[in-house]
Short mmCIF file of C-alpha atoms and ligand atoms in Angstrom, two decimals:
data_model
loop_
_atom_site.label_atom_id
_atom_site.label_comp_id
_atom_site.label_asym_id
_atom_site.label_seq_id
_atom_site.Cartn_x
_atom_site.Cartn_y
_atom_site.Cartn_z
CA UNK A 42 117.19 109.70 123.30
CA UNK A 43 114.52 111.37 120.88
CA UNK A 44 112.40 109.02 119.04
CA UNK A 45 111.16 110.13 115.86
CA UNK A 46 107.52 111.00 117.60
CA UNK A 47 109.30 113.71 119.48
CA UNK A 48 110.50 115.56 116.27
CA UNK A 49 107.55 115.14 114.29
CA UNK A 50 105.47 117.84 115.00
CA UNK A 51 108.37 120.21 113.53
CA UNK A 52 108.45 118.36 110.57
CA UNK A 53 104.84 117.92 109.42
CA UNK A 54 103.08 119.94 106.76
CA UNK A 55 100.09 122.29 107.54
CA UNK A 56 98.19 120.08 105.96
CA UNK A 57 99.41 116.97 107.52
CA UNK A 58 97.82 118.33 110.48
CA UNK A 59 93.91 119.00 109.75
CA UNK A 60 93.75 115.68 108.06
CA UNK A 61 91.30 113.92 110.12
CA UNK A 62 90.63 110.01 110.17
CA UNK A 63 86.98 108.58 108.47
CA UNK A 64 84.46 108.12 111.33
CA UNK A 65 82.82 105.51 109.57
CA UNK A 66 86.06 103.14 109.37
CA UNK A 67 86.99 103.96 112.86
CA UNK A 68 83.10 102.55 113.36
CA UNK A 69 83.69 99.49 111.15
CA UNK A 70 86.25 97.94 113.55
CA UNK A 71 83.78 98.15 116.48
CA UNK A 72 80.95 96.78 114.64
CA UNK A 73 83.33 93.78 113.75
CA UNK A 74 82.14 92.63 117.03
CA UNK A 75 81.02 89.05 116.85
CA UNK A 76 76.62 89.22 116.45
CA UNK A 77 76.74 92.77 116.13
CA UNK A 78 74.63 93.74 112.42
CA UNK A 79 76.08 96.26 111.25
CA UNK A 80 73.52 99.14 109.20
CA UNK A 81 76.98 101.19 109.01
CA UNK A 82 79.25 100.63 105.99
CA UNK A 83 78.47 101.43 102.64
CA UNK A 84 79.35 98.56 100.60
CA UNK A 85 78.25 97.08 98.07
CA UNK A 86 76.65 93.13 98.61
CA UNK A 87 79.84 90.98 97.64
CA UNK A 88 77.62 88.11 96.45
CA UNK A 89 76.82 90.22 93.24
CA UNK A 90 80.26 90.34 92.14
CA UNK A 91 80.49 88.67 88.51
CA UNK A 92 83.72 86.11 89.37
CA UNK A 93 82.64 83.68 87.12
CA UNK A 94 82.63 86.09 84.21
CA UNK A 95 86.28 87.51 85.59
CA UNK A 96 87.51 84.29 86.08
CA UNK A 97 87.58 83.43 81.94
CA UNK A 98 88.30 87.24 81.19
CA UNK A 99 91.86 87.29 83.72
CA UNK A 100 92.18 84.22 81.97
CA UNK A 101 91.55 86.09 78.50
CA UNK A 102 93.40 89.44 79.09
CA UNK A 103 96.29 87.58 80.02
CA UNK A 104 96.51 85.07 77.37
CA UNK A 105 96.12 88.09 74.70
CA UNK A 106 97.81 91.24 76.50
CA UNK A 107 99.24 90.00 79.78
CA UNK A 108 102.66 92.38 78.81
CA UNK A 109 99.95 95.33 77.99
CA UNK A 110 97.98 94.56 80.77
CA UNK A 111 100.69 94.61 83.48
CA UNK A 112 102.64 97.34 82.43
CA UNK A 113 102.29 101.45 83.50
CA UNK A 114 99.66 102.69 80.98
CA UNK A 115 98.76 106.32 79.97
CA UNK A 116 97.84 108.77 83.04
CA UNK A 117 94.27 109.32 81.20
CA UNK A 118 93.81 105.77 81.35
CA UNK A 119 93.44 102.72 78.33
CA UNK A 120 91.82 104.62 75.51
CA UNK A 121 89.54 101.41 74.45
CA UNK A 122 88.22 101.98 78.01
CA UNK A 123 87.88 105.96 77.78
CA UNK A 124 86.04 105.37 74.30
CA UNK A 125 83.86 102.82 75.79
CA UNK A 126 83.25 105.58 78.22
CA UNK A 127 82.32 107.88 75.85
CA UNK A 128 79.36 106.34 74.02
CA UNK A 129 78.07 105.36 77.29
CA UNK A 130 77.91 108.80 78.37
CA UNK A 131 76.59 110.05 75.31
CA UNK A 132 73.41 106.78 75.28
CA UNK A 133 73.31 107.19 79.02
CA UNK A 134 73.16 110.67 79.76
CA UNK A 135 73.16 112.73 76.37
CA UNK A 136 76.92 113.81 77.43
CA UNK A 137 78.19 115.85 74.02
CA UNK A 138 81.38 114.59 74.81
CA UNK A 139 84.71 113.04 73.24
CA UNK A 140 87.83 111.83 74.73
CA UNK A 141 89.08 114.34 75.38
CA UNK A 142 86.71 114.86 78.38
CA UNK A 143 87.43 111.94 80.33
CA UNK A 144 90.14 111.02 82.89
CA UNK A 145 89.82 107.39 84.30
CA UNK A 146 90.83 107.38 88.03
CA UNK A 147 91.54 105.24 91.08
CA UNK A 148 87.89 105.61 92.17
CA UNK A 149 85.59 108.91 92.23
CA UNK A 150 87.77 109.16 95.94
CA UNK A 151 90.65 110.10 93.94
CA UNK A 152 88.55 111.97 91.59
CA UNK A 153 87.73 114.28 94.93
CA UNK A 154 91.02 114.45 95.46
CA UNK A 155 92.52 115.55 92.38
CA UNK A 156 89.44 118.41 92.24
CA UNK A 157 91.02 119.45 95.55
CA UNK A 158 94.47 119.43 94.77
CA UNK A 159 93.91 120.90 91.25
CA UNK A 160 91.30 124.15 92.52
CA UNK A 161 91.53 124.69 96.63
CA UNK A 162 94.20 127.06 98.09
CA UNK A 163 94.10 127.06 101.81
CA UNK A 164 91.31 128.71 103.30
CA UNK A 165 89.55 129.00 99.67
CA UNK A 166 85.88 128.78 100.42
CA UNK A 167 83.72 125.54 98.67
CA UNK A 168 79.97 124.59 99.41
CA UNK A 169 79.23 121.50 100.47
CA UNK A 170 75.67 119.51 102.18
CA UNK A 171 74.67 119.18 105.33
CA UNK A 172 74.97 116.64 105.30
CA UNK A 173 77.26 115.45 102.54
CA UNK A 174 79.68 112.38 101.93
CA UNK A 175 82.23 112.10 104.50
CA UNK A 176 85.18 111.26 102.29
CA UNK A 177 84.51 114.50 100.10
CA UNK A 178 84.69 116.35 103.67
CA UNK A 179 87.97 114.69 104.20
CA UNK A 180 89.52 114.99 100.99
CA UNK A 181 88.83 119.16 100.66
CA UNK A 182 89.79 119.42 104.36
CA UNK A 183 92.89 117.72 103.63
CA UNK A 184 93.58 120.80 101.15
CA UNK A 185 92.52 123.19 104.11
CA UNK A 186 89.34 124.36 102.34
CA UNK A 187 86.80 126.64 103.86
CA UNK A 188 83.81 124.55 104.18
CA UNK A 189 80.52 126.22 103.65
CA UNK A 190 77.73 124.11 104.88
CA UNK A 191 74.65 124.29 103.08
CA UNK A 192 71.35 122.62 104.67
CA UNK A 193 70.20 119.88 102.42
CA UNK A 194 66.59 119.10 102.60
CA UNK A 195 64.25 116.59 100.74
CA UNK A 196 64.44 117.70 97.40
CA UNK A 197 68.56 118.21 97.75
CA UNK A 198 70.74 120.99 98.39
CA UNK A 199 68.92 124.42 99.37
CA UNK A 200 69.67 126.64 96.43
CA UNK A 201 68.41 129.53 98.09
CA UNK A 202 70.92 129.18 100.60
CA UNK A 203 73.38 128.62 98.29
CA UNK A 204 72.82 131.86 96.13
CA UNK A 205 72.82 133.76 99.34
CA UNK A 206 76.33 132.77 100.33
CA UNK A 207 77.59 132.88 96.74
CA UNK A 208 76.47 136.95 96.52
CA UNK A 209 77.62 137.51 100.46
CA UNK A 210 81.39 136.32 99.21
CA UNK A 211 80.91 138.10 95.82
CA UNK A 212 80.54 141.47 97.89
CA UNK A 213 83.61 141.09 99.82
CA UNK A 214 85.38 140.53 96.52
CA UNK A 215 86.32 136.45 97.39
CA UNK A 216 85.49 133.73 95.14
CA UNK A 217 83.50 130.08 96.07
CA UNK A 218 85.77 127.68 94.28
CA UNK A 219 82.96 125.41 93.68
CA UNK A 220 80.42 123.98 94.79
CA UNK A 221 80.05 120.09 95.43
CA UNK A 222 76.83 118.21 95.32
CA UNK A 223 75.76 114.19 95.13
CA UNK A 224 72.49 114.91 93.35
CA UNK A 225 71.07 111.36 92.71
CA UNK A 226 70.23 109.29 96.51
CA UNK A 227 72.46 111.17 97.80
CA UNK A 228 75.21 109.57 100.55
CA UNK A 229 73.93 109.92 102.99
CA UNK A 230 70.78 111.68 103.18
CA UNK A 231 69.11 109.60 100.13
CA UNK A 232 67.93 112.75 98.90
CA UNK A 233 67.66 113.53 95.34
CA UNK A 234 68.65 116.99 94.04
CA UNK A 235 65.30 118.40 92.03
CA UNK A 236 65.37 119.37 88.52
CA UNK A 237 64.34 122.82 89.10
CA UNK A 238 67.22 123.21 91.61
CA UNK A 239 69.56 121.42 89.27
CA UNK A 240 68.31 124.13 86.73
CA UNK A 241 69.43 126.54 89.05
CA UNK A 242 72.43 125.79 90.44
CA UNK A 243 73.72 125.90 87.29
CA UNK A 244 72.47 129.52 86.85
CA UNK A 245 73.86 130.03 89.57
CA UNK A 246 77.34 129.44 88.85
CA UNK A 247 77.42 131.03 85.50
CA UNK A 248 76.20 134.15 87.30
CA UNK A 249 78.60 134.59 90.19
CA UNK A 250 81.23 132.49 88.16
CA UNK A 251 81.95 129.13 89.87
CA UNK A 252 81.49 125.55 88.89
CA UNK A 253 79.56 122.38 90.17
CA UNK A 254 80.95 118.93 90.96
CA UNK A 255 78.43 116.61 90.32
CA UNK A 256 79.75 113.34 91.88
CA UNK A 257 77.10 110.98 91.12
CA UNK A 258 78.39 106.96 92.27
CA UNK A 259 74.58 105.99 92.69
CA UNK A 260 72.75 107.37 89.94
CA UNK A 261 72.26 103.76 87.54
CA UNK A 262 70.66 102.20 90.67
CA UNK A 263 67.82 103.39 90.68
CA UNK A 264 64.44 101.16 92.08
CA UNK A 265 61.62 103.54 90.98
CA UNK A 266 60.51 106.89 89.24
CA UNK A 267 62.41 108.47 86.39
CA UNK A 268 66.20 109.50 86.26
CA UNK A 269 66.86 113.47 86.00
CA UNK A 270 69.02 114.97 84.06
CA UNK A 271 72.89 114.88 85.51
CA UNK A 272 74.12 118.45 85.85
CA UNK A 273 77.30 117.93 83.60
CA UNK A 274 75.10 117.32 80.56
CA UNK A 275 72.39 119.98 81.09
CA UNK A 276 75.52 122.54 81.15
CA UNK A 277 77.00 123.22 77.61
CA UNK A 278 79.75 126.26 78.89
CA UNK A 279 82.00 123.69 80.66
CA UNK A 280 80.88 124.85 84.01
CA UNK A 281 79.83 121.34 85.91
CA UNK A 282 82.42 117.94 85.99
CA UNK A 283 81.13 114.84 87.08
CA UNK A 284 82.69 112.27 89.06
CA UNK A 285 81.43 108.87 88.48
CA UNK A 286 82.63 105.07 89.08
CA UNK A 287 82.07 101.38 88.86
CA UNK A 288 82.40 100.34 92.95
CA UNK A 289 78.56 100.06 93.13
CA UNK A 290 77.63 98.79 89.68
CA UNK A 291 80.49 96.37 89.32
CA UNK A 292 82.91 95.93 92.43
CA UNK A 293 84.89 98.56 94.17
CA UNK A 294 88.01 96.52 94.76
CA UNK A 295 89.98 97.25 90.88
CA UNK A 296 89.33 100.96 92.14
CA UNK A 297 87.90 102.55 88.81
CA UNK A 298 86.16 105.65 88.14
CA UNK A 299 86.20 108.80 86.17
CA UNK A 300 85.91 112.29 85.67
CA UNK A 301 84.09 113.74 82.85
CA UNK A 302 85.39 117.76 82.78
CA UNK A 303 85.59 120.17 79.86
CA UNK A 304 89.31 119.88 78.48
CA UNK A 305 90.34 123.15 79.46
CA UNK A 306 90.75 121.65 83.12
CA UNK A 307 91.49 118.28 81.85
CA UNK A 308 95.43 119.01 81.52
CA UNK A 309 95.50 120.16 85.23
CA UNK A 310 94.07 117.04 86.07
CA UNK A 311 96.30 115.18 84.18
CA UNK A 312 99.40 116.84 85.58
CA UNK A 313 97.92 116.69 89.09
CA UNK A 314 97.10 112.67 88.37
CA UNK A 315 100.82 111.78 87.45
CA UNK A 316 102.60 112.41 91.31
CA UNK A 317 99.58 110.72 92.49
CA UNK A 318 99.89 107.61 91.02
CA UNK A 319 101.52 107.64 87.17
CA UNK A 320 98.31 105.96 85.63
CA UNK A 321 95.66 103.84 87.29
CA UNK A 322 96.08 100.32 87.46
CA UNK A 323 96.62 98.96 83.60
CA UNK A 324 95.52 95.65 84.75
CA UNK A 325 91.98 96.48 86.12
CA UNK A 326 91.54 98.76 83.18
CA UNK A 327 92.16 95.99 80.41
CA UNK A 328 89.44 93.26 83.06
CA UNK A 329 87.51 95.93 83.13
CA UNK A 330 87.01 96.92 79.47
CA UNK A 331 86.57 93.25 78.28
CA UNK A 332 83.66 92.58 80.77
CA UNK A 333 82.33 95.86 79.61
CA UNK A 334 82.67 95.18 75.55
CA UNK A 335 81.60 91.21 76.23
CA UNK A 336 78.32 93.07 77.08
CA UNK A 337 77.84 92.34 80.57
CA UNK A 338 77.43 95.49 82.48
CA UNK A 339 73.76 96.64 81.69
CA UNK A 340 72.69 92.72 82.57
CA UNK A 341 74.63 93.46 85.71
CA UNK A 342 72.91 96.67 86.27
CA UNK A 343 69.44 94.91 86.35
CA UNK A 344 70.45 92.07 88.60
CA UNK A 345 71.80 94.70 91.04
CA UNK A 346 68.89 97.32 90.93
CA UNK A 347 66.43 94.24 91.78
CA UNK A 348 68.50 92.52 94.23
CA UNK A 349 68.80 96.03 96.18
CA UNK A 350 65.28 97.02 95.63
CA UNK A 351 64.27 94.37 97.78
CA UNK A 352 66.71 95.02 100.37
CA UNK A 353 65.38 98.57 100.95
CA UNK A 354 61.69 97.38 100.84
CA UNK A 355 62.62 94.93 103.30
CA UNK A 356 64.52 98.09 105.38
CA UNK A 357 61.76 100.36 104.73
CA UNK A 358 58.70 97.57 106.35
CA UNK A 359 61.07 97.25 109.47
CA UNK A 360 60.86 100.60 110.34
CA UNK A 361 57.30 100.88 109.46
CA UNK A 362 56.84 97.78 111.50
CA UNK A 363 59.14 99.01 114.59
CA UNK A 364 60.01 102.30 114.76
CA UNK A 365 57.31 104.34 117.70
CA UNK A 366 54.75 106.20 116.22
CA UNK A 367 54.09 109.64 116.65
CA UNK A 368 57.50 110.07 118.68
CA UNK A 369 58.99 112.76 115.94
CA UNK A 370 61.28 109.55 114.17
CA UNK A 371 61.34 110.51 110.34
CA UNK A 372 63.41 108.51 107.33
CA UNK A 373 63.69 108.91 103.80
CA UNK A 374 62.66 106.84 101.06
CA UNK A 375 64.73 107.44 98.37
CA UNK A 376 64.38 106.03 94.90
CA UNK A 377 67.57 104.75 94.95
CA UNK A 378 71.32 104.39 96.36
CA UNK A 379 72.44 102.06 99.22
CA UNK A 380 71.20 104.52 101.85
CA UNK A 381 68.59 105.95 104.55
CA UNK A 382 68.53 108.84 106.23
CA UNK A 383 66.68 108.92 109.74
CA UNK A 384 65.91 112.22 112.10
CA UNK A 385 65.04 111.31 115.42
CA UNK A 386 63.86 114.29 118.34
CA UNK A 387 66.26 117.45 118.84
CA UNK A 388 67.37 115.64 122.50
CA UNK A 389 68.27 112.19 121.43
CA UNK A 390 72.41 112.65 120.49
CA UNK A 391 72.62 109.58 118.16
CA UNK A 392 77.06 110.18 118.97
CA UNK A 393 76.44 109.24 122.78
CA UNK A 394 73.78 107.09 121.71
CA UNK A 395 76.66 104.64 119.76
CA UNK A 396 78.16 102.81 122.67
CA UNK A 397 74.78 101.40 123.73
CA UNK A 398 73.81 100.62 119.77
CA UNK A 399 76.74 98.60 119.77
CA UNK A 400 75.78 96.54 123.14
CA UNK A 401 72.81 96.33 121.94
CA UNK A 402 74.70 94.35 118.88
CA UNK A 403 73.42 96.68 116.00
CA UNK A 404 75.45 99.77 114.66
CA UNK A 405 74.68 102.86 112.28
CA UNK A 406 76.65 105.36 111.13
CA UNK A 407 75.72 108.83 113.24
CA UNK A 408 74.87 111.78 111.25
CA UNK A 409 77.16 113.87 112.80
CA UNK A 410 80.01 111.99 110.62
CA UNK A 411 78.32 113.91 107.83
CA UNK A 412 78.61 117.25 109.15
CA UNK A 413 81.98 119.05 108.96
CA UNK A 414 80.58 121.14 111.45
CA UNK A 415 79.49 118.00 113.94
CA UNK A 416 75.83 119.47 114.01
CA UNK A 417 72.96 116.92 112.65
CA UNK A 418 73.65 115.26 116.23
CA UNK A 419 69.94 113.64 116.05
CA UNK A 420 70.51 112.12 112.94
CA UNK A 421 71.39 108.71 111.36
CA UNK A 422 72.38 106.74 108.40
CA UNK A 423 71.73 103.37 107.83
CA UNK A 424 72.74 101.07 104.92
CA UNK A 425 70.53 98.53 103.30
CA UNK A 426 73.00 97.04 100.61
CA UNK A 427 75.32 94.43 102.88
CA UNK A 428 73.36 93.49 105.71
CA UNK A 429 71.04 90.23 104.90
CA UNK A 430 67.44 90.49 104.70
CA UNK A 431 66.84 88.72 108.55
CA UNK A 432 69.83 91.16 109.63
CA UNK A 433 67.95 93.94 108.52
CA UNK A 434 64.81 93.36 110.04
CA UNK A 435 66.68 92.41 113.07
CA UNK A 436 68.69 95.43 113.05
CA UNK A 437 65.77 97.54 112.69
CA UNK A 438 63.76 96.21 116.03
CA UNK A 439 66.98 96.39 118.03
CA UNK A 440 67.60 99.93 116.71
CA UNK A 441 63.40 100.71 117.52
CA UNK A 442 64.20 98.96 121.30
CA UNK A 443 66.94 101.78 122.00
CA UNK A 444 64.99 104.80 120.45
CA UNK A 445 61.71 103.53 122.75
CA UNK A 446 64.30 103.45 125.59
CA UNK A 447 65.70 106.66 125.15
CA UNK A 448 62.21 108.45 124.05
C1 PLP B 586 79.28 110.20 97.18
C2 PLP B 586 80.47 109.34 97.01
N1 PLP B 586 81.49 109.77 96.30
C3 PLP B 586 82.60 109.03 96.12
C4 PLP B 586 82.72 107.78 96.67
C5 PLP B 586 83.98 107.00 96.47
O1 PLP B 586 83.77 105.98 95.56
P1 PLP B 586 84.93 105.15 94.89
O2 PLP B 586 84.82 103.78 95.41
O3 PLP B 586 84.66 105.25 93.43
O4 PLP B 586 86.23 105.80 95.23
C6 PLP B 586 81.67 107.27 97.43
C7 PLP B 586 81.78 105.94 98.07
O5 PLP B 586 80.96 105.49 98.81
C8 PLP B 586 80.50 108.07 97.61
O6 PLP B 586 79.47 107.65 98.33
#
């Protein structure tokens, strides 16, 4: 007798089959491991998470909308919130912008997705880092993308790289859908995209007619120097959308973020939103957007950018204090973000070098993970935001034992 296994592999799309599962949460179970401290995930220290304030304002939204609340809302999500959304944009960022140009979303992860759905026909050619965030990787492979890998070095994406492939596919008459960058401490080099490149990118894609996603989740924590202008802004032809969202500045659970994009893509969004999910969750829109007009975000902001400053500091005097000198070991300091970014020598394979990590009861997040094309094979990322400050200092000698070992 067949079992449904057997008749599958007739029955699954194209697509079904180049999906491919996220390293990093395969990684998650192992380093569940009891003593194991885990550099690995990226999330986002639960302690900061304002439930005394959300306590009273469940309480509150209930008591004054709870029919509102809980019921399907529009696909562009709770106006109050997308107006809310608006003037931050335009204080934040300097955003000439109205409602128009906003789509709330289940997280900038559905964001990706809906960029995918909405612009990537199989084998369409995008450019992405190398490295690059793993779940952008996933979501344009999932639309069977042609993934252009761009090298991405201190000061960000390679630009000169880029306009190289960008003129190679204009010759043979094919068009680069778009091209996706994380400019601000960037996950998961830490890198931060410079203003002359973001200058330039932008050139770039009114010239060989393309557009930028800027997706930008770590840009308000920042622990020194002075924020650069987002892409999206700089651009006044409609040519760059940002992704943004509240996971790391408020809690990544109510699954909120948003798109800002010029309204003549907006409706494609819109009608690629509404299969997806109808609208995002009503509920989490009407908690959010009380905690947001009671005031409390920026406050929030503060507590989080000082609470995580220290965490990297302390990250950043392990390594100084562990790592071997002189052995070719290299990290980035960024100025912000939950992330660093660690080369090690050409030989050491930080994929085989996993299994002993984990014995060793620390675990990272191997660069390959970040590479489409699994090169970056002697690099790293490690996380500063979750672990404590004893786990990271502890996680950084055990990490410095190995590397002395395998050096
Ligand atoms: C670069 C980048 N984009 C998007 C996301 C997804 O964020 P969200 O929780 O808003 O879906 C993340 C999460 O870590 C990220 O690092």
């Amino acid at each position: 007798m067949k079992k449904v296994a057997d008749i599958l592999p007739g029955l699954l799309s194209n697509n079904s089959k180049v999906l491919r599962r996220s390293e990093i949460r395969e990684l998650l179970k192992l380093t569940r491991q009891p003593g194991v401290i885990s550099l690995a995930g990226g999330l986002p220290f639960p302690g900061l998470f304002p439930l005394e304030e959300l306590k009273d304002i469940v309480a509150t939204v209930l008591d004054r909308e709870g029919g509102q609340a809980l019921q399907y809302g529009p696909t562009e999500g709770d106006p109050r919130l997308i107006e809310w959304l608006v003037q931050w944009m335009r204080n934040q960022e300097g955003a000439e912008i109205d409602q128009n140009y906003i789509l709330i979303c289940s997280g900038a992860q559905q964001a990706l997705d809906l960029i995918g759905r909405v612009f990537i026909d199989p084998e369409d050619p995008i450019i992405v880092g190398l490295p690059t965030y793993l779940g952008a990787i996933q979501a344009f492979m999932g639309y069977r993308a042609n993934l252009i890998g761009v090298p991405v070095d201190k000061q960000g994406m390679d630009v000169d790289r880029v306009e190289k492939i960008l003129k190679e596919f204009a010759k043979k008459g094919h068009k680069v859908k778009f091209i996706y960058i994380v400019p601000d401490f960037q996950n998961p080099a830490g890198v931060t995209l410079s203003l002359e490149r973001r200058k330039r990118l932008l050139d770039l894609c009114y010239t060989y007619d393309t557009v930028t996603v800027e997706d930008s989740p770590y840009r308000d924590l920042r622990y020194e120097g002075d924020a650069l202008p987002m892409v999206g802004p700089m651009d006044k032809r409609g040519y760059a959308f940002s992704l943004h969202t509240f996971s790391k500045i408020f809690a990544p659970g109510p699954r909120l973020g948003w798109i800002v994009a010029n309204p003549a893509i907006m409706d494609k969004l819109v009608m690629a939103k509404q299969p997806a999910d109808l609208c995002t969750s009503s509920f989490a829109q009407a908690i959010l957007f009380e905690y947001l007009n009671r005031g409390l975000l920026k406050p929030h902001i503060t507590k989080s950018i000082d609470y995580y400053r220290k965490k990297q500091q302390a990250m950043l005097e392990a390594l100084d204090r562990y790592m071997p000198k002189d052995a070719g070991i290299d990290w980035t300091h960024p100025e912000g973000g939950l992330f660093l970014w660690m080369c090690l020598p050409e030989h050491i394979d930080t994929d085989a070098l996993f299994p002993k990590a984990v014995e060793k009861k620390v675990a990272y997040v191997m660069g390959s993970a970040f590479h489409f094309d699994r090169s970056g094979r002697n690099t790293l990322r490690l996380n500063f935001s979750y672990p404590s400050e004893e786990q990271i200092d502890e996680g950084i000698k055990r990490l410095a034992d190995l590397f002395k070992k395998e050096l």
